[in-house]
CSV table of C-alpha atoms in Angstrom, one decimal:
chain,number,residue,atom,x,y,z
C,52,MET,CA,-103.4,-77.0,23.5
C,53,SER,CA,-103.9,-79.7,20.9
C,54,ALA,CA,-106.4,-81.5,23.1
C,55,ASP,CA,-108.7,-78.5,22.7
C,56,LEU,CA,-109.0,-78.9,18.9
C,57,SER,CA,-111.9,-80.7,17.3
C,58,PRO,CA,-111.2,-83.7,15.2
C,59,ILE,CA,-112.0,-81.6,12.1
C,60,ASP,CA,-109.4,-79.0,13.1
C,61,LYS,CA,-106.8,-81.7,13.8
C,62,ALA,CA,-107.5,-83.2,10.4
C,63,LYS,CA,-107.1,-79.8,8.7
C,64,PHE,CA,-103.8,-79.1,10.6
C,65,ALA,CA,-102.5,-82.6,9.7
C,66,ALA,CA,-103.1,-82.0,6.0
C,67,ALA,CA,-101.6,-78.6,6.1
C,68,LYS,CA,-98.5,-79.8,8.0
C,69,ARG,CA,-97.9,-82.6,5.5
C,70,ALA,CA,-98.3,-80.2,2.5
C,71,THR,CA,-95.4,-78.1,3.7
C,72,ASP,CA,-93.2,-80.9,2.5
C,73,PHE,CA,-93.9,-79.7,-1.1
C,74,VAL,CA,-92.4,-76.3,-0.4
C,75,GLU,CA,-88.7,-75.7,-1.0
C,76,ASP,CA,-86.4,-72.7,-0.6
C,77,GLY,CA,-86.8,-70.1,-3.3
C,78,MET,CA,-90.3,-71.1,-4.3
C,79,ARG,CA,-93.0,-68.7,-5.3
C,80,VAL,CA,-96.1,-70.3,-3.6
C,81,GLY,CA,-99.8,-69.5,-4.2
C,82,LEU,CA,-101.5,-69.3,-0.8
C,83,GLY,CA,-105.1,-70.4,-0.8
C,84,THR,CA,-108.1,-69.0,1.1
C,85,GLY,CA,-110.3,-70.7,3.7
C,86,SER,CA,-110.0,-72.4,7.1
C,87,THR,CA,-107.7,-75.3,5.9
C,88,ALA,CA,-105.5,-72.9,3.9
C,89,ALA,CA,-105.2,-70.7,7.0
C,90,TRP,CA,-103.5,-73.6,8.8
C,91,LEU,CA,-101.1,-74.0,5.9
C,92,VAL,CA,-100.1,-70.3,6.1
C,93,LYS,CA,-99.5,-70.6,9.8
C,94,CYS,CA,-97.4,-73.8,9.3
C,95,LEU,CA,-95.3,-72.0,6.6
C,96,GLY,CA,-94.9,-69.0,8.7
C,97,GLU,CA,-93.5,-71.1,11.5
C,98,LEU,CA,-90.9,-72.6,9.0
C,99,VAL,CA,-90.0,-69.1,7.8
C,100,ARG,CA,-89.5,-67.8,11.3
C,101,GLU,CA,-87.9,-70.7,13.0
C,102,GLU,CA,-86.1,-72.7,10.3
C,103,GLY,CA,-85.2,-69.9,7.8
C,104,LEU,CA,-87.4,-71.1,5.0
C,105,LYS,CA,-87.1,-68.6,2.1
C,106,ILE,CA,-90.3,-68.4,0.1
C,107,THR,CA,-92.5,-65.7,-1.5
C,108,GLY,CA,-96.2,-66.0,-1.2
C,109,VAL,CA,-98.9,-65.0,-3.7
C,110,PRO,CA,-102.2,-64.8,-1.8
C,111,THR,CA,-105.6,-65.5,-3.3
C,112,SER,CA,-107.5,-63.1,-1.1
C,113,SER,CA,-107.0,-60.0,1.0
C,114,ARG,CA,-107.5,-61.9,4.2
C,115,THR,CA,-104.9,-64.5,3.2
C,116,ALA,CA,-102.5,-61.7,2.4
C,117,ALA,CA,-103.0,-60.2,5.8
C,118,LEU,CA,-102.5,-63.5,7.6
C,119,ALA,CA,-99.3,-64.2,5.6
C,120,ARG,CA,-97.8,-60.9,6.5
C,121,ASP,CA,-98.7,-61.5,10.1
C,122,VAL,CA,-96.8,-64.7,10.3
C,123,GLY,CA,-93.7,-63.4,8.4
C,124,ILE,CA,-94.2,-64.6,4.8
C,125,PRO,CA,-93.1,-62.1,2.2
C,126,VAL,CA,-96.1,-61.4,-0.1
C,127,ILE,CA,-96.1,-60.2,-3.7
C,128,SER,CA,-98.8,-60.0,-6.4
C,129,LEU,CA,-99.3,-62.5,-9.2
C,130,ASP,CA,-98.3,-59.8,-11.7
C,131,GLU,CA,-95.0,-59.4,-9.9
C,132,ALA,CA,-94.4,-63.2,-9.6
C,133,LYS,CA,-95.6,-63.9,-13.2
C,134,TRP,CA,-95.5,-67.6,-12.7
C,135,LEU,CA,-95.6,-69.9,-9.6
C,136,ASP,CA,-93.8,-73.1,-8.6
C,137,LEU,CA,-96.7,-74.3,-6.5
C,138,THR,CA,-100.2,-73.4,-5.2
C,139,ILE,CA,-101.6,-75.1,-2.1
C,140,ASP,CA,-105.3,-74.5,-1.3
C,141,GLY,CA,-108.3,-76.1,0.2
C,142,ALA,CA,-111.5,-77.4,-1.4
C,143,ASP,CA,-115.1,-77.7,-0.6
C,144,GLU,CA,-115.4,-81.0,-2.4
C,145,TYR,CA,-113.2,-83.3,-4.5
C,146,ASP,CA,-113.9,-86.4,-6.4
C,147,GLY,CA,-111.9,-89.4,-7.4
C,148,ASN,CA,-110.4,-87.6,-10.4
C,149,LEU,CA,-109.4,-84.7,-8.2
C,150,ASN,CA,-112.0,-82.4,-9.8
C,151,LEU,CA,-113.0,-79.8,-7.2
C,152,ILE,CA,-115.7,-77.4,-6.1
C,153,LYS,CA,-114.1,-74.3,-4.6
C,154,GLY,CA,-115.4,-70.9,-3.6
C,155,GLY,CA,-117.1,-71.4,-0.3
C,156,GLY,CA,-114.8,-68.7,1.1
C,157,GLY,CA,-115.7,-66.3,-1.7
C,158,ALA,CA,-112.3,-66.2,-3.5
C,159,LEU,CA,-112.8,-68.6,-6.4
C,160,LEU,CA,-111.8,-66.2,-9.1
C,161,GLN,CA,-108.4,-65.3,-7.7
C,162,GLU,CA,-107.9,-69.0,-6.5
C,163,LYS,CA,-108.5,-70.3,-10.1
C,164,ILE,CA,-106.2,-67.7,-11.7
C,165,VAL,CA,-103.4,-68.4,-9.2
C,166,ALA,CA,-103.8,-72.2,-9.4
C,167,THR,CA,-103.7,-72.2,-13.2
C,168,ALA,CA,-100.6,-70.0,-13.1
C,169,SER,CA,-98.7,-72.7,-11.2
C,170,ASP,CA,-96.5,-75.6,-12.1
C,171,GLN,CA,-98.4,-77.7,-9.6
C,172,MET,CA,-101.5,-77.4,-7.5
C,173,VAL,CA,-101.9,-79.4,-4.2
C,174,VAL,CA,-105.2,-79.5,-2.4
C,175,ILE,CA,-105.4,-79.9,1.4
C,176,ALA,CA,-108.6,-81.2,2.9
C,177,ASP,CA,-110.1,-83.2,5.7
C,178,VAL,CA,-111.6,-86.5,4.7
C,179,GLY,CA,-115.2,-85.1,4.9
C,180,LYS,CA,-114.6,-83.2,1.6
C,181,GLN,CA,-114.3,-86.4,-0.4
C,182,VAL,CA,-117.3,-87.3,-2.6
C,183,ASP,CA,-118.1,-89.8,-5.3
C,184,THR,CA,-119.9,-87.2,-7.4
C,185,LEU,CA,-119.6,-83.4,-7.1
C,186,GLY,CA,-122.6,-81.2,-6.3
C,187,ALA,CA,-123.8,-81.7,-2.7
C,188,PHE,CA,-121.9,-78.5,-1.9
C,189,PRO,CA,-123.5,-75.5,-3.6
C,190,LEU,CA,-121.5,-74.5,-6.6
C,191,PRO,CA,-120.3,-70.8,-6.4
C,192,VAL,CA,-120.5,-68.7,-9.6
C,193,GLU,CA,-119.0,-65.2,-9.5
C,194,VAL,CA,-121.1,-62.7,-11.4
C,195,ILE,CA,-120.8,-59.0,-12.0
C,196,PRO,CA,-123.3,-56.8,-10.0
C,197,PHE,CA,-124.8,-55.2,-13.1
C,198,GLY,CA,-127.9,-57.1,-14.0
C,199,TRP,CA,-127.2,-60.0,-11.6
C,200,GLN,CA,-130.8,-60.9,-11.3
C,201,THR,CA,-131.0,-61.3,-15.1
C,202,THR,CA,-127.8,-63.4,-15.0
C,203,LYS,CA,-129.4,-65.5,-12.2
C,204,VAL,CA,-132.4,-66.2,-14.5
C,205,LEU,CA,-130.2,-67.1,-17.4
C,206,VAL,CA,-128.2,-69.5,-15.2
C,207,GLU,CA,-131.3,-71.3,-13.9
C,208,GLU,CA,-132.7,-71.6,-17.5
C,209,THR,CA,-129.4,-73.0,-18.7
C,210,LEU,CA,-129.4,-75.6,-16.0
C,211,ILE,CA,-132.6,-77.1,-17.3
C,212,GLY,CA,-130.7,-78.8,-20.2
C,213,LEU,CA,-127.8,-80.1,-18.1
C,214,ASP,CA,-127.1,-83.2,-16.1
C,215,VAL,CA,-127.9,-81.9,-12.6
C,216,LEU,CA,-130.5,-82.8,-10.0
C,217,GLY,CA,-131.2,-79.3,-8.6
C,218,ARG,CA,-131.6,-76.1,-10.7
C,219,THR,CA,-132.0,-73.2,-8.2
C,220,ALA,CA,-129.6,-70.4,-7.6
C,221,SER,CA,-129.4,-68.0,-4.6
C,222,ILE,CA,-127.4,-64.8,-4.2
C,223,ARG,CA,-124.8,-65.1,-1.4
C,224,MET,CA,-125.5,-62.6,1.3
C,225,ASN,CA,-123.4,-60.7,3.9
C,226,GLY,CA,-126.0,-59.6,6.4
C,227,ASP,CA,-128.6,-57.5,4.6
C,228,HIS,CA,-126.5,-57.0,1.5
C,229,PRO,CA,-125.0,-59.2,-1.2
C,230,TYR,CA,-121.6,-60.6,-0.4
C,231,VAL,CA,-118.9,-58.7,-2.4
C,232,THR,CA,-115.8,-60.5,-3.6
C,233,ASP,CA,-112.3,-58.9,-3.6
C,234,GLU,CA,-112.9,-58.1,-7.2
C,235,GLY,CA,-116.2,-56.3,-6.4
C,236,ASN,CA,-118.5,-59.0,-7.8
C,237,TYR,CA,-121.4,-61.0,-6.4
C,238,ILE,CA,-121.6,-64.8,-6.0
C,239,LEU,CA,-124.5,-67.0,-7.0
C,240,ASP,CA,-124.6,-70.4,-5.2
C,241,LEU,CA,-126.1,-73.1,-7.4
C,242,HIS,CA,-128.0,-75.8,-5.5
C,243,LEU,CA,-127.4,-78.7,-7.9
C,244,ARG,CA,-127.2,-81.7,-5.5
C,245,ARG,CA,-125.4,-83.8,-8.2
C,246,ILE,CA,-123.3,-82.7,-11.1
C,247,GLY,CA,-123.2,-85.5,-13.8
C,248,ASN,CA,-120.8,-83.8,-16.2
C,249,PRO,CA,-118.6,-81.2,-14.4
C,250,ARG,CA,-116.6,-80.4,-17.5
C,251,GLN,CA,-119.6,-79.6,-19.6
C,252,LEU,CA,-121.2,-77.6,-16.8
C,253,SER,CA,-118.1,-75.4,-16.3
C,254,LEU,CA,-117.9,-74.6,-20.0
C,255,VAL,CA,-121.6,-73.8,-20.4
C,256,LEU,CA,-121.7,-71.6,-17.3
C,257,ASN,CA,-118.8,-69.4,-18.4
C,258,GLN,CA,-120.6,-68.7,-21.7
C,259,ILE,CA,-123.4,-66.9,-19.9
C,260,PRO,CA,-123.2,-63.0,-20.1
C,261,GLY,CA,-122.5,-61.7,-16.6
C,262,VAL,CA,-120.8,-64.8,-15.4
C,263,VAL,CA,-117.1,-64.1,-14.5
C,264,GLU,CA,-116.0,-67.6,-13.4
C,265,ASN,CA,-117.4,-70.7,-11.7
C,266,GLY,CA,-116.1,-72.8,-8.8
C,267,LEU,CA,-115.5,-76.0,-10.8
C,268,PHE,CA,-111.7,-76.7,-10.9
C,269,ILE,CA,-111.3,-79.4,-13.7
C,270,ASP,CA,-107.9,-80.9,-14.5
C,271,ILE,CA,-106.1,-78.3,-12.3
C,272,CYS,CA,-105.3,-80.3,-9.1
C,273,ASP,CA,-102.3,-82.5,-9.2
C,274,ALA,CA,-102.4,-84.0,-5.7
C,275,VAL,CA,-104.7,-84.0,-2.6
C,276,VAL,CA,-103.5,-84.3,0.9
C,277,ILE,CA,-106.2,-85.7,3.1
C,278,GLY,CA,-106.1,-85.2,6.9
C,279,TYR,CA,-107.8,-87.3,9.6
C,280,GLY,CA,-108.6,-86.4,13.1
C,281,ASP,CA,-106.1,-88.8,14.6
C,282,GLY,CA,-103.2,-87.3,12.6
C,283,ARG,CA,-103.2,-89.8,9.8
C,284,VAL,CA,-102.5,-88.2,6.4
C,285,GLU,CA,-103.1,-89.7,2.9
C,286,LEU,CA,-101.4,-88.2,-0.2
C,287,ARG,CA,-103.0,-89.0,-3.5
C,288,ASN,CA,-101.1,-88.0,-6.7
C,289,ILE,CA,-103.3,-88.0,-9.8
C,290,ASN,CA,-100.3,-87.9,-12.1
C,291,ASP,CA,-98.6,-91.1,-11.1
C,292,GLY,CA,-101.5,-92.8,-9.4
C,293,THR,CA,-99.8,-93.3,-6.1
C,294,ILE,CA,-101.2,-93.1,-2.6
C,295,GLU,CA,-98.8,-92.5,0.4
C,296,GLU,CA,-99.8,-92.6,4.1
C,297,SER,CA,-98.0,-90.9,7.0
C,298,GLN,CA,-98.7,-89.7,10.5
C,299,ILE,CA,-98.5,-86.2,12.0
C,300,ASP,CA,-97.9,-86.0,15.7
C,301,PHE,CA,-99.7,-83.3,17.7
C,302,LEU,CA,-97.3,-81.7,20.1
C,303,GLU,CA,-98.6,-80.1,23.3
C,304,GLY,CA,-97.9,-76.4,23.4
C,305,GLU,CA,-97.6,-76.3,19.5
C,306,ASN,CA,-97.4,-72.6,18.6
C,307,LEU,CA,-100.0,-73.0,15.9
C,308,PHE,CA,-102.7,-74.1,18.3
C,309,SER,CA,-102.6,-71.0,20.4
C,310,ASP,CA,-104.4,-68.6,18.1
C,311,LEU,CA,-105.9,-70.3,15.1
C,312,SER,CA,-108.9,-72.7,15.2
C,313,ASP,CA,-111.1,-72.4,12.1
């Protein structure tokens, strides 16, 4: 089964598998959204079913909640949990300071709320998500539907005075209609190419009327688990500055490989 996976899928699986080492019995765990996070949910589900791991999941989207239930992970809301021990999620980009761009899957608002309500946030990603400077991936900005075109103009005008290379925004579409988030909002994707000062940009964007939240995660991530297509895994911890390397073996007939390939 594993031979049918692409190198990218193997890298995502390796990162997700290694990240399960952070999870302990009794934890309340934030479950991210996206293809890499889906591998994590499957890995945790296998531990719940086959090894008796006892955890409670707080999903960051309706689709993550559905997957978690499918694989046997008990799910509660953040309001019920109140505070989390750990959140594990993917990223669209990360830099050397573990600043992130997230929101490619459309769940940035819930992802940021859950991540900041956690004692620790761990990002899982393939090595292709690593960048020297954020911005090649379009930056998602969640906006309310009312007056979104005005909000778009205000965002583009604001970008003129900031340290970015591109200054255009586009509404994310779902077929012929704007994409709608779980919170009923729209997403503007900012095509910036390079973000010179992510902290400043994040603060300024959130001051614009109509903007709910942006996809820059600054000083939130504690560690990143980087997967490679050959099963190698690198763990970088921003708090103590350590880098650990390990190897994940791909087993033929692995249950996870039979029905998930994002």
